[in-house]
PDB file of C-alpha atoms and ligand atoms in Angstrom:
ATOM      1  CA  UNK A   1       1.906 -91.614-142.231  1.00 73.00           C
ATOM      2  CA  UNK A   2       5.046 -91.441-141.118  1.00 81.00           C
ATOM      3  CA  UNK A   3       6.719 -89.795-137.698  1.00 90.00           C
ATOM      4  CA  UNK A   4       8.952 -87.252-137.894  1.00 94.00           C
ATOM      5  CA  UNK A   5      10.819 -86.168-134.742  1.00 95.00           C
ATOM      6  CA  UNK A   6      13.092 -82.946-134.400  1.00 96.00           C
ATOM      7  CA  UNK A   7      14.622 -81.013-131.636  1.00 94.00           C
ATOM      8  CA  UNK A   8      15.854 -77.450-131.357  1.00 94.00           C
ATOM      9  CA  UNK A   9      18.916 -76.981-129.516  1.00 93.00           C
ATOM     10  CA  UNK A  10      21.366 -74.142-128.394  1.00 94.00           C
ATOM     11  CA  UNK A  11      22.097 -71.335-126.079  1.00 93.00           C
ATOM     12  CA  UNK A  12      19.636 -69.197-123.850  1.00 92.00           C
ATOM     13  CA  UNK A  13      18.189 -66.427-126.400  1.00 93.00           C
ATOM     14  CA  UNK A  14      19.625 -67.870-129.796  1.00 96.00           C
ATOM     15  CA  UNK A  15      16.318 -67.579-131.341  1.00 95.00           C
ATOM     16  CA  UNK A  16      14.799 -71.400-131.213  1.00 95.00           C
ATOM     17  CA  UNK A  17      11.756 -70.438-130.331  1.00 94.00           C
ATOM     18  CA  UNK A  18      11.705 -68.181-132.955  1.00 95.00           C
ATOM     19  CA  UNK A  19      12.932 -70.315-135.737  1.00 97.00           C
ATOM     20  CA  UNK A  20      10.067 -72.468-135.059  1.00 96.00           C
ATOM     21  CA  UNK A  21       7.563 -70.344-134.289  1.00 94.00           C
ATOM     22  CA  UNK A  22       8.408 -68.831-137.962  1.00 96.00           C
ATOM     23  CA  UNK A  23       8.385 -72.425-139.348  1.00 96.00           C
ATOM     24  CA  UNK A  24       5.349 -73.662-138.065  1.00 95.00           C
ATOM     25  CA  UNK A  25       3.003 -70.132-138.254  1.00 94.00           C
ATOM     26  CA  UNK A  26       4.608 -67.898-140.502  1.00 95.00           C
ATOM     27  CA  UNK A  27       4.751 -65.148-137.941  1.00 94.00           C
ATOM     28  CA  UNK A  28       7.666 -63.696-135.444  1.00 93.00           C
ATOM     29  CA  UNK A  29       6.703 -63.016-132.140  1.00 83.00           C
ATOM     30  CA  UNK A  30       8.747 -61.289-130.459  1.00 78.00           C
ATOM     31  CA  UNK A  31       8.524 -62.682-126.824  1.00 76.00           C
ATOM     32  CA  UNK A  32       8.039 -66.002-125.472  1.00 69.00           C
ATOM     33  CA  UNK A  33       7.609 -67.477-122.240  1.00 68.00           C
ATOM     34  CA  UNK A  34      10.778 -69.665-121.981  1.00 64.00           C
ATOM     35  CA  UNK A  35      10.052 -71.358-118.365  1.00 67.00           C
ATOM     36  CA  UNK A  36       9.432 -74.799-119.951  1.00 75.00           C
ATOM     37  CA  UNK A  37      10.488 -77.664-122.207  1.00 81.00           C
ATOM     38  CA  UNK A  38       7.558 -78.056-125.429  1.00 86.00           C
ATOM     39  CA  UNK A  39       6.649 -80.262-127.713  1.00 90.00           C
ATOM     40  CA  UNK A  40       4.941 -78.907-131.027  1.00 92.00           C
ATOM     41  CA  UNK A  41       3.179 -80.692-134.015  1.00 93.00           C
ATOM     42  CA  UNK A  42       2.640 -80.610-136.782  1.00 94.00           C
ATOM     43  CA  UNK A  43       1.072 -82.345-140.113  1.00 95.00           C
ATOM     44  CA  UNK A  44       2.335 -81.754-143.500  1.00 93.00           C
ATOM     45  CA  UNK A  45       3.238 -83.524-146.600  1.00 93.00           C
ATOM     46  CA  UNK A  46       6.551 -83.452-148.604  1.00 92.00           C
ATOM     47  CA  UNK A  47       6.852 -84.992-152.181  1.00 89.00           C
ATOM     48  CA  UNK A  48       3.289 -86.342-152.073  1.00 90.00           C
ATOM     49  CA  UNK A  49       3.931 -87.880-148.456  1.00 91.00           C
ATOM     50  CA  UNK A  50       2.238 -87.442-145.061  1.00 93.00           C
ATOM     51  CA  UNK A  51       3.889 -86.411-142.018  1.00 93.00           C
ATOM     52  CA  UNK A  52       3.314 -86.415-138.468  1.00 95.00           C
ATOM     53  CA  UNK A  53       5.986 -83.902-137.201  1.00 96.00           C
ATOM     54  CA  UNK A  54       6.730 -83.212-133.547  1.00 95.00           C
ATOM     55  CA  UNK A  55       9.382 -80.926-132.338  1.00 95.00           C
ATOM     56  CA  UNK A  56      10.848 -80.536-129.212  1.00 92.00           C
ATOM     57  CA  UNK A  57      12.002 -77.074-127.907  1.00 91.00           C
ATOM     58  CA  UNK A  58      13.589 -77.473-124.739  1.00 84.00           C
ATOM     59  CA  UNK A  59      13.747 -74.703-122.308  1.00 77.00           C
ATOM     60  CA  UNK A  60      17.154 -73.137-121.553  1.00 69.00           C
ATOM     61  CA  UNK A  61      18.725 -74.544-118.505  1.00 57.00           C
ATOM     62  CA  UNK A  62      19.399 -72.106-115.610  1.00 48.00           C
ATOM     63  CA  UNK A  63      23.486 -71.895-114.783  1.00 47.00           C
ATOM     64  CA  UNK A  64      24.672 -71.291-118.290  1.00 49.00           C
ATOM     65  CA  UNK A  65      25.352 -75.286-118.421  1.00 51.00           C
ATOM     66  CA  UNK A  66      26.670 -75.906-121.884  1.00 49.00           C
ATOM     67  CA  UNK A  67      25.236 -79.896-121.440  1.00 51.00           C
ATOM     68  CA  UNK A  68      22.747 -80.670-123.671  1.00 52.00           C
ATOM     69  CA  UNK A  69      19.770 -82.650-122.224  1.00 59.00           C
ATOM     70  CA  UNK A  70      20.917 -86.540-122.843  1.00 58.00           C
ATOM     71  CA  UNK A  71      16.913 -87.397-123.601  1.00 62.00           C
ATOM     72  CA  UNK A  72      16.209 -85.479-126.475  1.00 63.00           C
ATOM     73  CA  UNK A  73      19.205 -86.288-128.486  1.00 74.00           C
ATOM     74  CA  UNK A  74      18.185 -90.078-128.250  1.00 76.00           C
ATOM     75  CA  UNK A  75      14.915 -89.307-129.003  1.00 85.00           C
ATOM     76  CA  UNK A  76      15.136 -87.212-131.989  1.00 91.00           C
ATOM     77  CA  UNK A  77      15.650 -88.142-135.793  1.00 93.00           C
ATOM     78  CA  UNK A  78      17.285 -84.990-136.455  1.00 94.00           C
ATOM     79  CA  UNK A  79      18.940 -81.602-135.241  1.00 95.00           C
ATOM     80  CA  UNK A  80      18.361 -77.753-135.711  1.00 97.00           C
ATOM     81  CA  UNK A  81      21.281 -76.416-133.665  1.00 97.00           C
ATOM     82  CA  UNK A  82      20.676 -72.439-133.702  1.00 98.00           C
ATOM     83  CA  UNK A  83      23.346 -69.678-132.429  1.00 98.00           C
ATOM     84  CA  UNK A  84      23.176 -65.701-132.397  1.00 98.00           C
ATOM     85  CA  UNK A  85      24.990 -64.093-134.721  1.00 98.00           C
ATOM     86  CA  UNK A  86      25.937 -61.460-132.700  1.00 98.00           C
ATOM     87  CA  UNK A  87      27.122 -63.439-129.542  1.00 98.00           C
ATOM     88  CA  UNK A  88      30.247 -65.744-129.919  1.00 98.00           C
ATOM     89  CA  UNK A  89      29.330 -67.245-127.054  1.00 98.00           C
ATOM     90  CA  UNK A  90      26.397 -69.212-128.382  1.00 98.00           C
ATOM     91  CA  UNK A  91      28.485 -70.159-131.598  1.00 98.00           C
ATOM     92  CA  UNK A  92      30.764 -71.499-129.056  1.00 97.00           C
ATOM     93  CA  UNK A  93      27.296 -73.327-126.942  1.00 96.00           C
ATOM     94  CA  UNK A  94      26.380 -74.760-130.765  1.00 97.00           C
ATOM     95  CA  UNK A  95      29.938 -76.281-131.367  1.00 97.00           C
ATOM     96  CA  UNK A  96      30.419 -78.115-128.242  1.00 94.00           C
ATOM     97  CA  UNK A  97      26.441 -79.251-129.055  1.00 92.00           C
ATOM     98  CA  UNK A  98      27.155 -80.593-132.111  1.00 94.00           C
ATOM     99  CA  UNK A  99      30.353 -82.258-130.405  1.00 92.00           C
ATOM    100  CA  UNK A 100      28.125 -83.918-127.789  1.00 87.00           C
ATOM    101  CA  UNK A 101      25.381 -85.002-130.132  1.00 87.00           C
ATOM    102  CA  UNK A 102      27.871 -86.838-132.513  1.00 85.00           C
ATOM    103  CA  UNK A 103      29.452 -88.455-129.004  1.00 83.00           C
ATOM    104  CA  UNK A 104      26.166 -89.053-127.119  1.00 79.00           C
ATOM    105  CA  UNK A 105      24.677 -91.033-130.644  1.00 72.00           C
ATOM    106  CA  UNK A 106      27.646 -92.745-130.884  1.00 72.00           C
ATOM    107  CA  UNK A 107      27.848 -94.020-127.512  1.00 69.00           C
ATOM    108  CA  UNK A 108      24.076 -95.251-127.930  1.00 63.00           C
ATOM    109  CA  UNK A 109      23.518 -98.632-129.038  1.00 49.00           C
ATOM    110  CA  UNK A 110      19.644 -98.059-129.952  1.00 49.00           C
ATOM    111  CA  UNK A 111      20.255 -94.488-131.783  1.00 51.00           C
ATOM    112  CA  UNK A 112      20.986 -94.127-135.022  1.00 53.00           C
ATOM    113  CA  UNK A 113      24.381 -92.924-135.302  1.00 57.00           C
ATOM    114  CA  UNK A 114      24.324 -90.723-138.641  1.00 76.00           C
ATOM    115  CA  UNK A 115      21.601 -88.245-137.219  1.00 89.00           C
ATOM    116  CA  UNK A 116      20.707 -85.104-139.557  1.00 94.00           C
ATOM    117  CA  UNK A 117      21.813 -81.858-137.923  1.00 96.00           C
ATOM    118  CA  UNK A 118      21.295 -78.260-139.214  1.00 97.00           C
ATOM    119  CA  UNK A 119      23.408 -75.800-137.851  1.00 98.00           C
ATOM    120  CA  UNK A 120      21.432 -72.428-138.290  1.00 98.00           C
ATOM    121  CA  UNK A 121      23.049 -69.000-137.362  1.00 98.00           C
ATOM    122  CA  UNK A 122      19.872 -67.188-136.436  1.00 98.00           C
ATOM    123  CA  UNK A 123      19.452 -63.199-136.108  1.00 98.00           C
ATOM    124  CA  UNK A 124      21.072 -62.546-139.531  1.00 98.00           C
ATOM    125  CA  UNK A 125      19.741 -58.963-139.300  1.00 98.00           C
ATOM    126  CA  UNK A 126      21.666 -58.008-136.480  1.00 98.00           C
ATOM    127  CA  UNK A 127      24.661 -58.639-138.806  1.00 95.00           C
ATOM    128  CA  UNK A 128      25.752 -54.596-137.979  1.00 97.00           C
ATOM    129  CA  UNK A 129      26.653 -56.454-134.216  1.00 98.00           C
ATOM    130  CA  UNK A 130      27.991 -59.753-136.224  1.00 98.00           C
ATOM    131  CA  UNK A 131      30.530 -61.570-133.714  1.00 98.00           C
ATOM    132  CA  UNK A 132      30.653 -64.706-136.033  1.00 98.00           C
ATOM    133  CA  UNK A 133      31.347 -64.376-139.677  1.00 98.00           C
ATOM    134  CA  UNK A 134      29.388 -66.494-141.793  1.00 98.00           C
ATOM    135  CA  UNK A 135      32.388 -68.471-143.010  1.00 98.00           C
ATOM    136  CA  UNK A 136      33.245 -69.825-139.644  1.00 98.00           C
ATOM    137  CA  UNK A 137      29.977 -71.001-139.489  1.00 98.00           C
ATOM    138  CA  UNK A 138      30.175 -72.882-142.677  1.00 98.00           C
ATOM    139  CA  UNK A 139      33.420 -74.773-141.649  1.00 98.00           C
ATOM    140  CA  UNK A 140      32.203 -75.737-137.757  1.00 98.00           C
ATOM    141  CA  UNK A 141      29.421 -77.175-140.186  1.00 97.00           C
ATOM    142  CA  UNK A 142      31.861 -78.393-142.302  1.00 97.00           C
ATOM    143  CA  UNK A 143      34.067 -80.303-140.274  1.00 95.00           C
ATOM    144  CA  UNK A 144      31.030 -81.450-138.269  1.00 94.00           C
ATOM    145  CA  UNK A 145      29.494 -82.957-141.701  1.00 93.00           C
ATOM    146  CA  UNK A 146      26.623 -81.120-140.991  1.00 95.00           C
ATOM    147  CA  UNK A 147      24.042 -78.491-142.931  1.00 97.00           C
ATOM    148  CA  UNK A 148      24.453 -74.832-142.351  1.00 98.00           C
ATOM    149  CA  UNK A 149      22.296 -71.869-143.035  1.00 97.00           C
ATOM    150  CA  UNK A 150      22.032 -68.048-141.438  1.00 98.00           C
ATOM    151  CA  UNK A 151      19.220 -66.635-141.279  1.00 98.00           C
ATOM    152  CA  UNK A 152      16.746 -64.164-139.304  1.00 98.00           C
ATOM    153  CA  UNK A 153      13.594 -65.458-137.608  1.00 98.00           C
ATOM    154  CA  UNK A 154      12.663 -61.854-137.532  1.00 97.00           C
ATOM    155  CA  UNK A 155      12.618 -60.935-141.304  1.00 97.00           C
ATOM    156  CA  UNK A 156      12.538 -64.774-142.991  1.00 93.00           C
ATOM    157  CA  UNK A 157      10.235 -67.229-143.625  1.00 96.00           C
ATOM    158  CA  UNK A 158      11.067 -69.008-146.955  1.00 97.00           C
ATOM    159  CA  UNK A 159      14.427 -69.158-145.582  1.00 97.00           C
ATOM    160  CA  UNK A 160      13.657 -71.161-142.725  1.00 98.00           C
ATOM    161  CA  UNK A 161      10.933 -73.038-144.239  1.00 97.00           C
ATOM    162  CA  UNK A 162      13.119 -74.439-146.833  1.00 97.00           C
ATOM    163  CA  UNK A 163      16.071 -75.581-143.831  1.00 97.00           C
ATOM    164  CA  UNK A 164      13.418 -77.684-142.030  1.00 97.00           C
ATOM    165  CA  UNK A 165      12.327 -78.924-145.215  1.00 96.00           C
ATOM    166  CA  UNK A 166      15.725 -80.156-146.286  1.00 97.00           C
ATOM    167  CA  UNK A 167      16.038 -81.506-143.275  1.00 97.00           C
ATOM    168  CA  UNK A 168      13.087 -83.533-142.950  1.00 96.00           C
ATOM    169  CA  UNK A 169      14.317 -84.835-146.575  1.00 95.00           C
ATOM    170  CA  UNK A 170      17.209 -86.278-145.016  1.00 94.00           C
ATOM    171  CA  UNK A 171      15.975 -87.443-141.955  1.00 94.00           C
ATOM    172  CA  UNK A 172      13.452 -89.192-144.589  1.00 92.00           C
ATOM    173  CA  UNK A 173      16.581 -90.925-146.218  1.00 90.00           C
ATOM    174  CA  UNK A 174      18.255 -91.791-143.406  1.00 87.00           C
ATOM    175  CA  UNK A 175      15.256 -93.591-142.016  1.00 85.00           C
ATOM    176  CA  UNK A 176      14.373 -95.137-144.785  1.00 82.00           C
ATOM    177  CA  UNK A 177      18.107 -96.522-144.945  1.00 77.00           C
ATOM    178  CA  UNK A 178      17.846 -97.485-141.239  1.00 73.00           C
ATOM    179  CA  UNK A 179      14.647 -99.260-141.725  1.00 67.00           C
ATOM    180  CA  UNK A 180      15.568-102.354-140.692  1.00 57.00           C
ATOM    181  CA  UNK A 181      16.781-100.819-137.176  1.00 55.00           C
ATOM    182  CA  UNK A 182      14.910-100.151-134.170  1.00 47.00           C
ATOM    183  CA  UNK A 183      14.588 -96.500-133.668  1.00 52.00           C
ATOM    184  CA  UNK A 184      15.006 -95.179-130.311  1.00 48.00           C
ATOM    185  CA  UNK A 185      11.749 -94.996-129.098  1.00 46.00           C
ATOM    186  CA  UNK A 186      10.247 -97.687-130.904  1.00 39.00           C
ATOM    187  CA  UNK A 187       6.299 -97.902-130.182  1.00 35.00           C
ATOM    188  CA  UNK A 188       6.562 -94.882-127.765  1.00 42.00           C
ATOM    189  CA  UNK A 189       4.764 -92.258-127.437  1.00 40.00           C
ATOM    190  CA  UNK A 190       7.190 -89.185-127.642  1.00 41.00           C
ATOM    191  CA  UNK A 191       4.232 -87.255-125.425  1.00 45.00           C
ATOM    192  CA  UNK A 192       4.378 -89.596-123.019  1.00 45.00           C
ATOM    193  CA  UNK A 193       8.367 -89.805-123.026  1.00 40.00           C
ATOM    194  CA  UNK A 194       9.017 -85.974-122.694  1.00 40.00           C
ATOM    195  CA  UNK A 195       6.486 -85.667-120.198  1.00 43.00           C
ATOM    196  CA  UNK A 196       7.455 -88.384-117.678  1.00 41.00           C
ATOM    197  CA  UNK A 197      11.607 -87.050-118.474  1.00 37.00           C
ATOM    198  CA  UNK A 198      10.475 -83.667-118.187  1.00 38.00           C
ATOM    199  CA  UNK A 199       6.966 -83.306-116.774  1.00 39.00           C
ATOM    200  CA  UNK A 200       6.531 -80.541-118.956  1.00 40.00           C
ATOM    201  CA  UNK A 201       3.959 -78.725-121.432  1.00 41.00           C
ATOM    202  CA  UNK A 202       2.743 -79.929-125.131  1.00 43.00           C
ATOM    203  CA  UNK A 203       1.643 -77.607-127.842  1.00 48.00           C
ATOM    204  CA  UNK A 204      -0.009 -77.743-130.385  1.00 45.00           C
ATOM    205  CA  UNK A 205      -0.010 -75.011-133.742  1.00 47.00           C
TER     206      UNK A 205
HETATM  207  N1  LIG B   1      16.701 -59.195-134.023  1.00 72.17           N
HETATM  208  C1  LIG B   1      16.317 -60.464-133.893  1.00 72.17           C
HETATM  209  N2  LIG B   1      15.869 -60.903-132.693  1.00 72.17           N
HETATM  210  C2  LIG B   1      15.483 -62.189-132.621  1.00 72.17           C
HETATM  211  C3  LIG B   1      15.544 -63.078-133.710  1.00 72.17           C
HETATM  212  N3  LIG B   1      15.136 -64.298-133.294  1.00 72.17           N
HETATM  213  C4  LIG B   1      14.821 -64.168-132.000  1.00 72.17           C
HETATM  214  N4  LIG B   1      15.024 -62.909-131.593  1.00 72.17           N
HETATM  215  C5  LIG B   1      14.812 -62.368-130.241  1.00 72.17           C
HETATM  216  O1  LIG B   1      15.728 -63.020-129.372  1.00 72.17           O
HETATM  217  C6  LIG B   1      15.129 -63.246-128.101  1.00 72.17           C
HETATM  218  C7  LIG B   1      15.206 -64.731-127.738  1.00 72.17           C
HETATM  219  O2  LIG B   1      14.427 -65.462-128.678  1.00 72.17           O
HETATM  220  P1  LIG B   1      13.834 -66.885-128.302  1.00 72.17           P
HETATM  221  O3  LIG B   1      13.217 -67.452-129.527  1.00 72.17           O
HETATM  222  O4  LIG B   1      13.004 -66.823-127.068  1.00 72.17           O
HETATM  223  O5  LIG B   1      15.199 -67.651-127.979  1.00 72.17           O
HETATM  224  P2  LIG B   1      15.363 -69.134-127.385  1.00 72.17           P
HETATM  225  O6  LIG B   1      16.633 -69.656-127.950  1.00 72.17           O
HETATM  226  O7  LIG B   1      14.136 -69.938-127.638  1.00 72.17           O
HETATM  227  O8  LIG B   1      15.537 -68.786-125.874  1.00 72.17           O
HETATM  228  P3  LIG B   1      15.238 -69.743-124.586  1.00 72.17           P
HETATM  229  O9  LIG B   1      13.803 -70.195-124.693  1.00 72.17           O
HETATM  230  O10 LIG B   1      15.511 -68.861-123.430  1.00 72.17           O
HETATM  231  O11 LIG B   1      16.189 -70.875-124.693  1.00 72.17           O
HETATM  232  C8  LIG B   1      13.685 -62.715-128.199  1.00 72.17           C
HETATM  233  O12 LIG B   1      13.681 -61.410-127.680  1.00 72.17           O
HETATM  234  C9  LIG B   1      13.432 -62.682-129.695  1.00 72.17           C
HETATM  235  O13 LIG B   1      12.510 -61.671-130.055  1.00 72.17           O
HETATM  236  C10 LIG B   1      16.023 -62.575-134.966  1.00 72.17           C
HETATM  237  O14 LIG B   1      16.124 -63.261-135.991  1.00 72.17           O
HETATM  238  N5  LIG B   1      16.407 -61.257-134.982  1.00 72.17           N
END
């Protein structure tokens, strides 16, 4: 079986909770409470293989910091960085997030540099109060060499459901083409790492 480790980042209220909440039950909920950092899992198979999935959904930090947490993005295999639609602002959160993903792997000896990252514009039926056309979501993806899909954790499942998919796929290829390098965490357990970094909550769906 192999492990399969993803985090969800972006701005306060984007919808990340959302996204995977619709991923991993098939249901939108509206409200959630956001006061800490969780770590989901989740077993499933793709192409006739077993997978231990775990996601981490960090809370939003307090003081609009637009610093991504430094722990996650070693720990993860891949990214689903989500924005709003409707606020620029958290297009503008998910750009310098991508920025500081690419620098913060790069600077890492023990990551692996050519991580997976899905750029998701979330809340696609609030498109009446759109503030970021889709195109200009396509080229930050674009130019960041990175996957890109809008959608609406409100109204879609297959939508989202098929993102995480592909993007398990290529986190799939790209460990299999790193096999011969230590991954980040090595024998870890991921549990044990976000709870002694964070001293947070797990979860389980
Ligand atoms: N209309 C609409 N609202 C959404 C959608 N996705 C999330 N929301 C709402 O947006 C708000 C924030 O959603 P969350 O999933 O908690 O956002 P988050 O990014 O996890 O927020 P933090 O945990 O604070 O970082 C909630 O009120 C959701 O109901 C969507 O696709 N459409």
């Amino acid at each position: 079986m192999s492990d399969i480790k993803l985090a969800l980042l972006g701005s306060e209220g984007a919808g990340k909770t959302a996204v995977l909440v619709r991923f991993l039950t098939k249901r939108f909920i509206g409200e959630y409470a956001s006061s800490a950092n969780s770590l989901y899992h989740k077993r499933m198979s793709i192409d006739g293989r077993q997978l231990n999935l775990e996601i981490f959904d960090p809370c939003s930090q307090s003081g609009g910091s637009t610093c991504i947490q430094e722990e996650p993005v070693n720990w993860a295999d891949g990214f689903v960085v989500v924005y709003n639609i409707s606020d620029r602002t958290s297009f503008l959160h998910a750009k310098s997030v991508l920025q500081q993903i690419k620098e913060a792997r790069e600077e890492s000896s023990k990551g692996l540099v050519d991580v997976p990252v899905f750029l998701v514009g979330n809340k696609q039926d609030l498109c009446n109060a759109r503030q970021v056309c889709e195109e200009e979501g396509r080229s930050l993806a674009q130019e960041e060499c990175c996957h890109f899909q809008e959608v609406s954790a409100a109204e879609d499942y297959l939508e989202i459901s098929n993102l995480f998919t592909k993007l398990i796929r290529h986190v799939m290829d790209n460990l299999k083409h790193c096999a011969g390098r230590r991954r980040y965490s090595g024998s870890k357990s991921m549990a044990k790492l976000i709870n002694n970094v964070f001293g947070k909550r797990r979860k389980s769906v």
